[in-house]
Short mmCIF file of C-alpha atoms (C1' of nucleotides) in Angstrom, two decimals:
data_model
loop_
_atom_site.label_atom_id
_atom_site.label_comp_id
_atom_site.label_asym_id
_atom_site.label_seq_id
_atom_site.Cartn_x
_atom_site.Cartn_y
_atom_site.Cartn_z
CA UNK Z 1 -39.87 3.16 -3.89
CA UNK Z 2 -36.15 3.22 -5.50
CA UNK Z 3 -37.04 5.42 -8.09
CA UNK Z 4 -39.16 7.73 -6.11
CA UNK Z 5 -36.26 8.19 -3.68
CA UNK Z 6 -33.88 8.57 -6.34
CA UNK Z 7 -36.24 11.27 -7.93
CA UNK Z 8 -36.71 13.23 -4.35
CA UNK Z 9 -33.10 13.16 -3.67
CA UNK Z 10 -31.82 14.75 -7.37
CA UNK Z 11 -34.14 17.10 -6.14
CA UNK Z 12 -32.20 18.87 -3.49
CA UNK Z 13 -29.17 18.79 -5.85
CA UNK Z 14 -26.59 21.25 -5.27
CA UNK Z 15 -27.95 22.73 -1.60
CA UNK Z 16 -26.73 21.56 1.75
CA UNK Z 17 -29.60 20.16 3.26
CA UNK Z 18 -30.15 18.17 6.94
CA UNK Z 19 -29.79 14.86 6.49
CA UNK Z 20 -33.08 14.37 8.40
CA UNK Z 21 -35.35 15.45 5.07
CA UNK Z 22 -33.41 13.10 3.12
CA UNK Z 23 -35.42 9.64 2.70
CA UNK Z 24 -32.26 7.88 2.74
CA UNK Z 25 -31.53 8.81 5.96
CA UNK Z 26 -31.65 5.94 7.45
CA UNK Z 27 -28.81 4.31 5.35
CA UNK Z 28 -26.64 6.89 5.80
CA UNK Z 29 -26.94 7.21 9.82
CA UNK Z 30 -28.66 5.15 10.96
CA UNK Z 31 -32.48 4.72 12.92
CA UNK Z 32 -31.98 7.96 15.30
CA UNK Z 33 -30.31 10.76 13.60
CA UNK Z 34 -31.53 12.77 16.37
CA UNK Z 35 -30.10 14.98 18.77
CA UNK Z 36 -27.49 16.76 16.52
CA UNK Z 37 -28.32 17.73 13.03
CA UNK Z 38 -26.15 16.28 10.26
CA UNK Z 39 -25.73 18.56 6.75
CA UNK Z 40 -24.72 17.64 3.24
CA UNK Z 41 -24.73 19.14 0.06
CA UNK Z 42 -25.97 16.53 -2.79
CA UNK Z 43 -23.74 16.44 -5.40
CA UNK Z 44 -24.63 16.39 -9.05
CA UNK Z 45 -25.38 12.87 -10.30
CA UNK Z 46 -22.14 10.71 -11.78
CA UNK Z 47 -22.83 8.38 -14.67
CA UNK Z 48 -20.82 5.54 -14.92
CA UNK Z 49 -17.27 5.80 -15.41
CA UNK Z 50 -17.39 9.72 -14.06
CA UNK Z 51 -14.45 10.24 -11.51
CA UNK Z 52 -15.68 11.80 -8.55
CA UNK Z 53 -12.20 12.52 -6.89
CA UNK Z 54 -8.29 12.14 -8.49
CA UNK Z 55 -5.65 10.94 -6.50
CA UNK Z 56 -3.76 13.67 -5.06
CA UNK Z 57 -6.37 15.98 -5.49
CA UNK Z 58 -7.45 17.87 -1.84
CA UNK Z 59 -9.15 16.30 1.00
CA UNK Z 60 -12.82 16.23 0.56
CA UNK Z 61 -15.39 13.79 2.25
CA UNK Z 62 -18.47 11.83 0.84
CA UNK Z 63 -20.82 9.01 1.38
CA UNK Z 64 -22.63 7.73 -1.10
CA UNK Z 65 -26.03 7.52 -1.75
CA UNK Z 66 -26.89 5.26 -4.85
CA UNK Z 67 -25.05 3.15 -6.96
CA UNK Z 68 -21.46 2.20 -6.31
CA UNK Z 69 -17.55 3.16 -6.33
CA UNK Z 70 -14.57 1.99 -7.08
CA UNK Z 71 -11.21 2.81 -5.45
CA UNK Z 72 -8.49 2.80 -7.28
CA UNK Z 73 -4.69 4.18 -6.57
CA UNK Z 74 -1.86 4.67 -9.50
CA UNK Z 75 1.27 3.03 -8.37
CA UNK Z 76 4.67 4.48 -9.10
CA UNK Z 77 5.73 2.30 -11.51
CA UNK Z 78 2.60 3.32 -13.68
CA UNK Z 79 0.16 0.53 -12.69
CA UNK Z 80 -3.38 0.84 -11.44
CA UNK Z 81 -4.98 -1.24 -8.52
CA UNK Z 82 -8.33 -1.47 -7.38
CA UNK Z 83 -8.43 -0.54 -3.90
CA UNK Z 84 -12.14 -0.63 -2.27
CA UNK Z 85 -15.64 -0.80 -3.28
CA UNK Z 86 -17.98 1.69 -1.86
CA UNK Z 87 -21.83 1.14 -1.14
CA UNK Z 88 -24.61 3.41 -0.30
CA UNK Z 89 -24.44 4.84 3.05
CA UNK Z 90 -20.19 4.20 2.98
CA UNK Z 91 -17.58 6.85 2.87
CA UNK Z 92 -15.68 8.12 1.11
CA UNK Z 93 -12.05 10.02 0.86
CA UNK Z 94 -12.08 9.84 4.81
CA UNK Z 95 -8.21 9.21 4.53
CA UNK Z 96 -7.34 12.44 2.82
CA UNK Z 97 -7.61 14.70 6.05
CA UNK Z 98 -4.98 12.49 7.80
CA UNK Z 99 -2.79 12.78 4.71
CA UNK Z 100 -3.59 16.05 3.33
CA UNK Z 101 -4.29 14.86 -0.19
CA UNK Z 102 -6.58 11.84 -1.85
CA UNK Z 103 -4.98 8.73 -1.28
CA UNK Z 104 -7.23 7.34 -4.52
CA UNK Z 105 -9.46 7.66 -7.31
CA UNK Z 106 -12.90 7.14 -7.01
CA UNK Z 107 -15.02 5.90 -10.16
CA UNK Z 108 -18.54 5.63 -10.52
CA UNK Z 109 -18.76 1.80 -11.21
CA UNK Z 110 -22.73 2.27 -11.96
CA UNK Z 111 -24.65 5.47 -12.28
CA UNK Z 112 -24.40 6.48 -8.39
CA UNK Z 113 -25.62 9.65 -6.54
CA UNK Z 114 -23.17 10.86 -3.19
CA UNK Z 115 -23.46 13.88 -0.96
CA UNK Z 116 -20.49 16.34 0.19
CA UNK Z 117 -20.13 16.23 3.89
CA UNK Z 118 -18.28 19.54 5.49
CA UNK Z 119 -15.81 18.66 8.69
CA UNK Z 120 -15.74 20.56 10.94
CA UNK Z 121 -12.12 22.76 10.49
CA UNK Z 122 -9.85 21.07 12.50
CA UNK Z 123 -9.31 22.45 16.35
CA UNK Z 124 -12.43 24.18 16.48
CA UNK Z 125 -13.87 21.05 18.97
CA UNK Z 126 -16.81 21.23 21.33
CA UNK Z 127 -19.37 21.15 18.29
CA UNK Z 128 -20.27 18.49 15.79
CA UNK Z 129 -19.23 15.91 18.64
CA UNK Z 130 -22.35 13.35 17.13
CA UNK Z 131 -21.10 13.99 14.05
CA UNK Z 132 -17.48 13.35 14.55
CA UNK Z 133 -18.77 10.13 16.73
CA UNK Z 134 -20.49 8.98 13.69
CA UNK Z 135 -17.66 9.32 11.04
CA UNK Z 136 -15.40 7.45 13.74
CA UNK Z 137 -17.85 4.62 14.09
CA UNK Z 138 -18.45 3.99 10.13
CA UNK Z 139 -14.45 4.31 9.49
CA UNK Z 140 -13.73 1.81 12.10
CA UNK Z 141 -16.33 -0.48 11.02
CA UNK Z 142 -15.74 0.20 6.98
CA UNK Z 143 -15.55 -3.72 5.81
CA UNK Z 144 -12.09 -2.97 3.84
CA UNK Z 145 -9.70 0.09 3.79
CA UNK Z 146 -8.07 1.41 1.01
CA UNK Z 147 -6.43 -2.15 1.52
CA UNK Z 148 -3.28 -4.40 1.12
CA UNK Z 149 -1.26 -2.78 -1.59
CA UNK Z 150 0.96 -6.14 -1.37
CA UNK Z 151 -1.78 -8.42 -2.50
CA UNK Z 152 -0.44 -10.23 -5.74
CA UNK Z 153 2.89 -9.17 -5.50
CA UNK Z 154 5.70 -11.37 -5.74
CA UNK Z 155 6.82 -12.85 -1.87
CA UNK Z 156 10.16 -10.33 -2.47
CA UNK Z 157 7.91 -7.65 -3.03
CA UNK Z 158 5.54 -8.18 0.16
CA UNK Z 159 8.35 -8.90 2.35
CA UNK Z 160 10.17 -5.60 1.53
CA UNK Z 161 7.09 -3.75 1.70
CA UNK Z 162 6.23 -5.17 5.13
CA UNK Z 163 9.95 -4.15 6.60
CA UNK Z 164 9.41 -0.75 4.64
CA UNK Z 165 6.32 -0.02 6.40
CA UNK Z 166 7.75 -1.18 9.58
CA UNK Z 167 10.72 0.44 9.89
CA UNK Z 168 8.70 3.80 9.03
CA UNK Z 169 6.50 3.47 11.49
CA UNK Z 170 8.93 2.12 13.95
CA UNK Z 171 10.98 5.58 13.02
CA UNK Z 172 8.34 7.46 13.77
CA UNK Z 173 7.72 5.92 17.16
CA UNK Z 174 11.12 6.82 18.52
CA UNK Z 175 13.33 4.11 17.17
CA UNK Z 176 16.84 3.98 15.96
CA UNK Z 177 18.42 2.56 12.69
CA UNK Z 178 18.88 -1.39 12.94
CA UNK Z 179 15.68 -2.18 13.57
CA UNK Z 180 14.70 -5.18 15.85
CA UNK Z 181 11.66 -6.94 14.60
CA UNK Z 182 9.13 -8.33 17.07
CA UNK Z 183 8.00 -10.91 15.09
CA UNK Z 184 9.06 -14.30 13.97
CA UNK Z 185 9.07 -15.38 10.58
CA UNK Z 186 6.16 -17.58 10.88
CA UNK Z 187 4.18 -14.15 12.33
CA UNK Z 188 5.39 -12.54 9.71
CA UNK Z 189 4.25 -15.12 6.79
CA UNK Z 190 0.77 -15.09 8.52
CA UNK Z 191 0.82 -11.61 8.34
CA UNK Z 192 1.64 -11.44 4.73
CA UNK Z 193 -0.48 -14.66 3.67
CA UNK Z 194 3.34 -16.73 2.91
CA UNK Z 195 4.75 -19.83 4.49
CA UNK Z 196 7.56 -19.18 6.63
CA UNK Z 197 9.92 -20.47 4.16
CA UNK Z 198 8.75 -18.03 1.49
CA UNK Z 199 9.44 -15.21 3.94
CA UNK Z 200 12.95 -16.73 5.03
CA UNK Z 201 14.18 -17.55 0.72
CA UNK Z 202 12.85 -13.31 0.50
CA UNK Z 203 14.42 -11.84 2.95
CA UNK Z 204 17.51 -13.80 1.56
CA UNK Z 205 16.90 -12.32 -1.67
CA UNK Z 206 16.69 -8.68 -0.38
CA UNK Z 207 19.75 -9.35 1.27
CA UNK Z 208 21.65 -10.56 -1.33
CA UNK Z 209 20.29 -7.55 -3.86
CA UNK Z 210 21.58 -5.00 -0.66
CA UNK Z 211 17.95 -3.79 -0.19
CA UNK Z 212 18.62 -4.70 3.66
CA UNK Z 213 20.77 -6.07 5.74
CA UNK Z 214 19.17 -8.88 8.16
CA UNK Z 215 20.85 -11.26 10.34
CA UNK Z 216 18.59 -12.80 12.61
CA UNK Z 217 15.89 -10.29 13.78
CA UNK Z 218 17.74 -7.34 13.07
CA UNK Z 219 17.66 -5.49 10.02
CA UNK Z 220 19.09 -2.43 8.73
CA UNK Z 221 17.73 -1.04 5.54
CA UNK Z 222 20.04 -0.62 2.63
CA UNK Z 223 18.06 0.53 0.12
CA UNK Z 224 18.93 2.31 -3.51
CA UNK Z 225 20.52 5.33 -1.61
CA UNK F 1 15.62 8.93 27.78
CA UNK F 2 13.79 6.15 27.15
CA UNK F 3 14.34 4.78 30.47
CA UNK F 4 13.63 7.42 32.31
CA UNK F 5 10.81 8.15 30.95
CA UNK F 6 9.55 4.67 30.89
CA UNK F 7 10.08 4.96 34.67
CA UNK F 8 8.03 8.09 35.01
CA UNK F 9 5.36 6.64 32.95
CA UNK F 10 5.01 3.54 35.37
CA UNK F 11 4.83 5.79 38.11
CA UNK F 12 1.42 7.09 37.36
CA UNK F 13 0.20 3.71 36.40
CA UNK F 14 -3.10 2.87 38.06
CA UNK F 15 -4.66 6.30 37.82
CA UNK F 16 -6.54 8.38 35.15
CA UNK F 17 -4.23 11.15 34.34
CA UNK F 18 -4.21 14.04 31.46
CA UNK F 19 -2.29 13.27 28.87
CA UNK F 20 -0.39 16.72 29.08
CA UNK F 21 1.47 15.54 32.00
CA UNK F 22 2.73 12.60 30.26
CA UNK F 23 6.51 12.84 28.69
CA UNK F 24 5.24 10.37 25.86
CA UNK F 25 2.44 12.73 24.87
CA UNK F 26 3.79 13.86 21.63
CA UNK F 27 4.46 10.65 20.23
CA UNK F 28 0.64 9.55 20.79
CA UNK F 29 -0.81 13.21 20.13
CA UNK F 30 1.12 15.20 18.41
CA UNK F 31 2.79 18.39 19.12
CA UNK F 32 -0.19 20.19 20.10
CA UNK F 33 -2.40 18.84 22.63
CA UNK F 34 -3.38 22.62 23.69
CA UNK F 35 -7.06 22.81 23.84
CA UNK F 36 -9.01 20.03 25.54
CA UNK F 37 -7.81 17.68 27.92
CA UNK F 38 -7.44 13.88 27.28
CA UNK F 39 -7.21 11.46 29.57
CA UNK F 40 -6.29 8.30 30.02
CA UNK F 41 -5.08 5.82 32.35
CA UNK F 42 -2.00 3.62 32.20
CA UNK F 43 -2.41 0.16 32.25
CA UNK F 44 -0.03 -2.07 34.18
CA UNK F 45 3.15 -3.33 32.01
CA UNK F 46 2.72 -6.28 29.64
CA UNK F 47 5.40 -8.79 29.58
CA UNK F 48 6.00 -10.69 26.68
CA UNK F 49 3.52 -12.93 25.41
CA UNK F 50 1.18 -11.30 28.03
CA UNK F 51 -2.62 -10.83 25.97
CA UNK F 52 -4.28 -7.37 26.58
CA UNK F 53 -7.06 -8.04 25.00
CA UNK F 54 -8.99 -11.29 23.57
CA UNK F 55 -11.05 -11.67 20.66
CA UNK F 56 -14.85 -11.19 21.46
CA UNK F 57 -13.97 -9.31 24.49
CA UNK F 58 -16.41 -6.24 25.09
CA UNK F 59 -15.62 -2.90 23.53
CA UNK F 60 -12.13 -1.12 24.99
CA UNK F 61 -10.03 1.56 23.25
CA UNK F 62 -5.83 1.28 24.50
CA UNK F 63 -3.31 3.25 22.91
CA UNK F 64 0.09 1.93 22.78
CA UNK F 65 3.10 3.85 25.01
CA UNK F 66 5.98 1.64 24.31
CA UNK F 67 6.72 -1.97 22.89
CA UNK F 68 4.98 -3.71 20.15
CA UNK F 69 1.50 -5.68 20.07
CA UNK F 70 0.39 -8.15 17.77
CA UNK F 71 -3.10 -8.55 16.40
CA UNK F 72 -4.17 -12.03 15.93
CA UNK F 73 -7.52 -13.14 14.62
CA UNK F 74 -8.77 -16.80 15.27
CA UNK F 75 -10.87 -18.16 12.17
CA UNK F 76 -13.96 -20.20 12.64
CA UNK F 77 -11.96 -23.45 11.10
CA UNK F 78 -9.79 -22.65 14.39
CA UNK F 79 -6.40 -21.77 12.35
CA UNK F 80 -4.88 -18.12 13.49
CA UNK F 81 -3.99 -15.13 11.91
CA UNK F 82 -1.83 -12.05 12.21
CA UNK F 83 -3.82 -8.93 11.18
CA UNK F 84 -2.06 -6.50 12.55
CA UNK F 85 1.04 -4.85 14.17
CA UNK F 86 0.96 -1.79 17.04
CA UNK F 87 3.58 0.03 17.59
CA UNK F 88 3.77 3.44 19.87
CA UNK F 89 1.13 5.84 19.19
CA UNK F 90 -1.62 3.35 17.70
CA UNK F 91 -4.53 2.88 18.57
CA UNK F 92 -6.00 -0.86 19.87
CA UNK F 93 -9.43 -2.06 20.03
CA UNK F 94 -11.22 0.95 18.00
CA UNK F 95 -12.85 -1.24 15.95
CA UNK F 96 -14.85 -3.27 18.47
CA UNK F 97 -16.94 -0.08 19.14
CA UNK F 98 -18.43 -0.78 16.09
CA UNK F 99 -18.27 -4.40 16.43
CA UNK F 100 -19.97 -4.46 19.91
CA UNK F 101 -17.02 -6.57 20.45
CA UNK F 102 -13.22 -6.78 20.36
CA UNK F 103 -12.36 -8.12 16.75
CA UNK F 104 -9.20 -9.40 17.46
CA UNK F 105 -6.88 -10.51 20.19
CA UNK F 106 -3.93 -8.37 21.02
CA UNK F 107 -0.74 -9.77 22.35
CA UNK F 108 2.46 -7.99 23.35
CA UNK F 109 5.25 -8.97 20.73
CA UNK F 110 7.97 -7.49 23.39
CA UNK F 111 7.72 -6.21 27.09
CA UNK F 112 5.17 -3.39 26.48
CA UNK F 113 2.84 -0.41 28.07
CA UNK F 114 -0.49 0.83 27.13
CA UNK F 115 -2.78 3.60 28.30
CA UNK F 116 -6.43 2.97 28.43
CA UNK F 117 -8.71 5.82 26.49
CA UNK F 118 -12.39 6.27 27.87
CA UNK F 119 -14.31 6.90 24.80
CA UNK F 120 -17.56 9.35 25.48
CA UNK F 121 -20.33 7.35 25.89
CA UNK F 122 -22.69 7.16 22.34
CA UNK F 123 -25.01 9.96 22.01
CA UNK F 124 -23.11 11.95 24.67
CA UNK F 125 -22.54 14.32 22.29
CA UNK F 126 -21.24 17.72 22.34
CA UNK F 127 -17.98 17.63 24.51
CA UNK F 128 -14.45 15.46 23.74
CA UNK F 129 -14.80 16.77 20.05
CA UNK F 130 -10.94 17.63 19.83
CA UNK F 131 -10.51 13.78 20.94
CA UNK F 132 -12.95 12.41 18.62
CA UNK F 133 -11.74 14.30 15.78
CA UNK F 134 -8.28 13.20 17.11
CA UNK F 135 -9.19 9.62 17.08
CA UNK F 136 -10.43 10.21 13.71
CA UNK F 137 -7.76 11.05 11.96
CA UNK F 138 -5.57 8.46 13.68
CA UNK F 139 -8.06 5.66 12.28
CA UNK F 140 -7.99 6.87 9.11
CA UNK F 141 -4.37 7.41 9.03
CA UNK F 142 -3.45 3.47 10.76
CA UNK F 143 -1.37 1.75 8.09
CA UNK F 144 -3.31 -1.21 8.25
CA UNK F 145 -6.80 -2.28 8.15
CA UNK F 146 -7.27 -5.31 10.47
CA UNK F 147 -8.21 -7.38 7.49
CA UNK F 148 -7.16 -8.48 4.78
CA UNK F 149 -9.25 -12.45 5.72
CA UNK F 150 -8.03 -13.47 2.35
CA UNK F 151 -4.44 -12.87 1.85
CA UNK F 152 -2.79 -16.42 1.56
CA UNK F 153 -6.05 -17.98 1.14
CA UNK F 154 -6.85 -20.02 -2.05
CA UNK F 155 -7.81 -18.40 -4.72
CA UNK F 156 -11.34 -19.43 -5.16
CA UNK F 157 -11.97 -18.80 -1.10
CA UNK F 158 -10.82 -15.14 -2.30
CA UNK F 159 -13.20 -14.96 -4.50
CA UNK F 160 -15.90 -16.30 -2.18
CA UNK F 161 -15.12 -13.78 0.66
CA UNK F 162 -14.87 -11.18 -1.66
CA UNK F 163 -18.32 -11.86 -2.98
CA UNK F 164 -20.02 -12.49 0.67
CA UNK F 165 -18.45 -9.35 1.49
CA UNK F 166 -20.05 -8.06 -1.29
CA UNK F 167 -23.60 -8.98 -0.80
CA UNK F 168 -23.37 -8.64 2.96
CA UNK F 169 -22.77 -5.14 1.86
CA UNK F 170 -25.19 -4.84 -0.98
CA UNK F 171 -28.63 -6.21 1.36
CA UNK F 172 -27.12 -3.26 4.17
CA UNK F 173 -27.96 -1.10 1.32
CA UNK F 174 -30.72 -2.26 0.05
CA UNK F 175 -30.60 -4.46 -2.63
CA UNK F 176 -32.36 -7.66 -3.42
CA UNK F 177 -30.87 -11.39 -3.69
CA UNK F 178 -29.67 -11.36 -7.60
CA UNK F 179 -26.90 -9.34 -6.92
CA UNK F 180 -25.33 -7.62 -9.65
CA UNK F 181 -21.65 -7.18 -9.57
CA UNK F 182 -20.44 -3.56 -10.62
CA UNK F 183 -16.70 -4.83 -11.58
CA UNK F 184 -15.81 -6.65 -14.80
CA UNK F 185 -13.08 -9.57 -13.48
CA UNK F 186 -10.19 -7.47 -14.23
CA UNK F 187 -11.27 -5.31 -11.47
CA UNK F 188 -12.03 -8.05 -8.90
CA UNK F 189 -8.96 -9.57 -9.88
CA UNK F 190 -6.92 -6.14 -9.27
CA UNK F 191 -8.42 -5.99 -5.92
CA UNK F 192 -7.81 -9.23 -4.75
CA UNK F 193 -4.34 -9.58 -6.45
CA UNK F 194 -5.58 -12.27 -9.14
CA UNK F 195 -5.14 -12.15 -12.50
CA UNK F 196 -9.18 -12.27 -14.23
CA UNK F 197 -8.55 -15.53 -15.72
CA UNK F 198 -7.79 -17.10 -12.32
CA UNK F 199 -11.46 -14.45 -10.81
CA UNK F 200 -13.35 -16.78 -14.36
CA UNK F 201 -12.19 -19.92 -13.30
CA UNK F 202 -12.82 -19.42 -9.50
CA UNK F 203 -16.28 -18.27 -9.99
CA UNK F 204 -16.39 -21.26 -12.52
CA UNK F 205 -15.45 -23.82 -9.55
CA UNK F 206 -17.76 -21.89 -6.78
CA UNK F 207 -20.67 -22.34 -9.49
CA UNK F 208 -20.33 -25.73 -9.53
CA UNK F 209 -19.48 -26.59 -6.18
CA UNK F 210 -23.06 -25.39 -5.55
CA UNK F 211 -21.57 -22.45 -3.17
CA UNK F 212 -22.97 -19.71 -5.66
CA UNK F 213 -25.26 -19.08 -8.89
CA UNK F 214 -23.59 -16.63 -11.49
CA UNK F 215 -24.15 -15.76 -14.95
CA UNK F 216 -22.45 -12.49 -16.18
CA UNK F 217 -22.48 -10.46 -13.42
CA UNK F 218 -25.36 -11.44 -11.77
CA UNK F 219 -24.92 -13.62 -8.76
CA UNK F 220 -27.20 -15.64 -6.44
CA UNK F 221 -25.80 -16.74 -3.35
CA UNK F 222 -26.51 -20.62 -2.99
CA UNK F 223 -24.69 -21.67 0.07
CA UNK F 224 -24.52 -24.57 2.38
CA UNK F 225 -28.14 -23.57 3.51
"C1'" DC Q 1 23.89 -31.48 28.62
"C1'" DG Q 2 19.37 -32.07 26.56
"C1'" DG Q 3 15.28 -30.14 24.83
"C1'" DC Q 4 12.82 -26.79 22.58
"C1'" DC Q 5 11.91 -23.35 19.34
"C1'" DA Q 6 13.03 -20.47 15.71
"C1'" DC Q 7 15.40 -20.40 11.67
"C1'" DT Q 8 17.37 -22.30 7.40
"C1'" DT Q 9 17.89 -25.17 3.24
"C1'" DG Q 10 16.60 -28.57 -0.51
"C1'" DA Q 11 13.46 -31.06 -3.62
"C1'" DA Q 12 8.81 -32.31 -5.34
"C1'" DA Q 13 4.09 -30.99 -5.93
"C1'" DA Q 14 0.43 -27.71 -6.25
"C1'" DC Q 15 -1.10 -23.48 -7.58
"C1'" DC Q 16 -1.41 -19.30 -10.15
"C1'" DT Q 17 0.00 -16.47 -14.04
"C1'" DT Q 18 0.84 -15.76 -18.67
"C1'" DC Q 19 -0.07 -16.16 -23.45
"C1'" DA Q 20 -3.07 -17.00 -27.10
"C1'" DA Q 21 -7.21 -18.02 -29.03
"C1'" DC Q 22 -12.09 -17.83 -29.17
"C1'" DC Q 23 -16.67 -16.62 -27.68
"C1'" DT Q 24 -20.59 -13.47 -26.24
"C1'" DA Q 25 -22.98 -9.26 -25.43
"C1'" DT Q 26 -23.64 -4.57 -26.32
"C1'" DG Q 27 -23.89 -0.59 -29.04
"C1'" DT Q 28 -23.07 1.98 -33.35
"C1'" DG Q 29 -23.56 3.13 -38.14
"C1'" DG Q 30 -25.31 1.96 -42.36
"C1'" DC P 1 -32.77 -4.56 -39.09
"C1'" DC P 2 -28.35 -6.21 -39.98
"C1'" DA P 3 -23.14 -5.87 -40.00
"C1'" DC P 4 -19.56 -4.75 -37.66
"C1'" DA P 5 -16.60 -3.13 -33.84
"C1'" DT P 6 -15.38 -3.35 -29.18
"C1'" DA P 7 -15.09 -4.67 -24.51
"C1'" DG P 8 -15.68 -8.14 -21.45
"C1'" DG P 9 -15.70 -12.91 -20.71
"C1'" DT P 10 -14.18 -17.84 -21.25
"C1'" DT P 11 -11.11 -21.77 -22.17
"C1'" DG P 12 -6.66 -24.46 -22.86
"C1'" DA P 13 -1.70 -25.28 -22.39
"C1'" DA P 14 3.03 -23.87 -20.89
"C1'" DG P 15 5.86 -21.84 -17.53
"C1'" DG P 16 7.10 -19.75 -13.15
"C1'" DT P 17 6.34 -19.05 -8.08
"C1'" DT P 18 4.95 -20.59 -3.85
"C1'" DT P 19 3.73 -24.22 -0.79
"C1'" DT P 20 4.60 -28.38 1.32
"C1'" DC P 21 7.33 -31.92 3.23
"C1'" DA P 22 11.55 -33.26 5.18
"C1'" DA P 23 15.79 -32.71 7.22
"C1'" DG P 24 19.26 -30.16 9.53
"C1'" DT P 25 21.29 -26.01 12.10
"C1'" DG P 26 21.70 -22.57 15.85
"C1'" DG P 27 20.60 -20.29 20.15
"C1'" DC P 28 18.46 -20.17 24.81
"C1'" DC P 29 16.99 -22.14 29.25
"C1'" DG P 30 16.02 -25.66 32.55
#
DNA sequence: CGGCCACTTGAAAACCTTCAACCTATGTGG
DNA sequence: CCACATAGGTTGAAGGTTTTCAAGTGGCCG
C-alpha cells in the first residue's frame, strides 16, 4: 500500500493537481476535503540530505508527503541549530510570508516526497476561505514551531534574549524606552526553564557587562551601540 | 494618547463593533484594514491577576488591546508553567481551535483590555478570507510557540518528550510501532539544546528504566502500560 | 508596626558539557 | 570478498554551570 502510493503520487510529478486525486489526501487534509478544492503541484522527489529551501531564500509553502524534514537555522555567530522536524501531512516554510524570506533550511532527513502549495496573493480575500481555514488550523496546531532558539544557551544568554525579544515586541506595541516588565523573576525563570536565582545572578551579569540597565522591574537596554 | 484612547476604547465595550472605528486598529491590524470588515467585541477590563481564560476552557480567539497577559500551562504532575507572554496586537486562544480546547490559561500580568474575535464557523467557507489570511500571518509571525514542555526539564525527560512527540507524530502519519528515528544524536541534541553525548546517555537511562526499547535508531515505545 | 512577597546573596550539591578515546556500521575500492 | 575509510555512536573522567537550600533584605499594604 506504501509503495503503491508512493508510485501513484511520483506520478503526477511536476503538475498542480486537486488534492482530492491524491491517495494521500487524507493525511494532508483531513476525512472531508470537500466543499472547496485544494491544488498542489508535486515536487520532484528529494533524496536524503537534498535541501528543499535555504534560509533567506523567498517565501514558498509546502507540506510534505513522505519521508521527513529537518529544520535548521544558521545563527550569526556561524553555528547551526536544528529547529523542527516535519512529518507527512505537516507544513512547511509557513513563516516566510509573515517575514518575507525563509526563516530556515529544510533538509530531507530520509528520502521524502512534498507538494508546492500556491497562497492565494495577499488582499485578494473572498476566495480560498477553506483553504486559508485549513493552513490556520494546521499552523496553530503544528506540535513545535521553528522553536526556542535559547535552548542550551548559557542562563546570560537566555535571559538577554528574553528582554531582547521583549523589549521589541513591547516597542512595537506602543511602548517607550525603560521598559517595565510584567513579570517577576520567578515568571520569568519558568518561562526560560531557570530557577529564579539563575535569572536574578544573569541579569546581574548583563548589568555589570552594560548590556542593560535593570533596577528592579525596569530595564533600559544598553546594548553594544 | 494612551489615555484617551484607552477611554474611548472602554466606551464601546460590551458591543460588537468594526475594527475600523477603533483608534487601536493599527496596532492589531496594520495600516491597512481597507477591504473587509472585522469585527470584534471588547471585553470588559482585566485587572491584575484577573484570568481571561482557563486551561481546558472551550475554543475562544481574544486579541490583546492594551496591558500584558501571561500564558501559564498546568502539567499533569500539577507544577505550572509560563509558556507564553501577550502583549498588544497578539493573538490569545488560537490554538484551542485546533485543540477543541483552550491549551493554556491566560492571566493579565498588568491591568489589561482585550477584544473578542468571532472566528467563521468551520466549513463556512468562502467569506472573512482577508481575516483568515490576516490571522494567518499573525500565527505564523507570534514570537513564541506556546511550548517549549521541556525547557528546564531534566535531560532524559527531554529526551522522552521529544521522542513521544515523535511517535505521536509518526502513527498520525502512518507509520508502524518500531519507529525509526531520522536524526543521528547530534541533531536531537541541537534541537533540544543537549550536547549528543548527554541525547546517548539519556536514551541509555530511558532503555533501562523500561520507559523505551532502542537500538540504533530504531525505537519501541515500552511505557508504563 | 507587622506580615507578606518579591528580590537578592552565598555555599554545597547535582547536573550537564567537554575532551578524549574507542567501538560499530556502512559503503567504497581493490 | 576483504580491507579500509568514514560517519555515527558509545563510554569514562574532569571541569564548569545551574540548581538547591538557606538566610537575609527591601518594598507595599492592612
Amino acid at each position: 500500500m506504501h509503495t503503491l502510493e508512493r508510485s501513484r503520487l511520483r506520478g503526477v510529478s511536476g503538475t498542480e493537481t486537486d488534492c482530492a486525486a491524491c491517495p494521500g489526501s487524507r493525511r494532508c487534509w483531513g476525512d472531508n476535503l470537500a466543499a472547496e478544492a485544494v491544488y498542489a503541484r508535486r515536487e520532484p522527489p528529494l533524496e536524503r540530505g537534498a535541501r528543499l529551501i535555504e534560509q533567506g531564500q523567498q517565501p514558498a509553502l509546502y507540506i510534505v508527503a513522505t519521508g521527513c524534514l529537518v529544520l535548521r537555522v544558521s545563527l550569526p555567530d556561524g553555528s547551526q541549530r536544528v529547529v523542527g522536524l516535519r512529518l507527512p501531512g505537516e507544513l512547511v516554510g509557513l513563516e516566510s510570508y509573515a517575514r518575507g524570506e525563509q526563516a530556515y533550511t529544510a533538509q530531507a532527513a530520509t528520502a521524502s516526497a512534498v507538494c508546492r502549495l500556491r497562497l492565494p496573493a495577499p488582499g485578494a480575500g473572498g476566495a480560498h476561505g477553506a483553504l486559508l481555514e485549513r493552513l490556520l488550523m494546521k499552523s496553530a496546531a503544528q506540535p513545535e514551531r521553528a522553536s526556542a532558539p535559547w535552548a542550551g544557551l548559557p542562563a546570560v544568554e537566555r535571559v538577554a534574549a528574553f528582554i531582547e525579544n521583549y523589549t521589541q515586541r513591547a516597542q512595537l506595541s506602543g511602548r517607550e524606552d525603560p521598559f517595565k516588565l510584567p513579570l517577576t523573576r520567578a515568571d520569568i525563570g519558568s518561562y526560560l526553564g531557570l530557577a529564579p536565582e539563575t535569572v536574578v545572578r544573569a541579569l546581574g551579569h548583563l548589568s555589570q557587562a552594560q548590556r542593560l540597565a535593570v533596577r528592579g522591574r525596569t530595564v533600559r537596554l544598553g546594548g553594544p551601540a
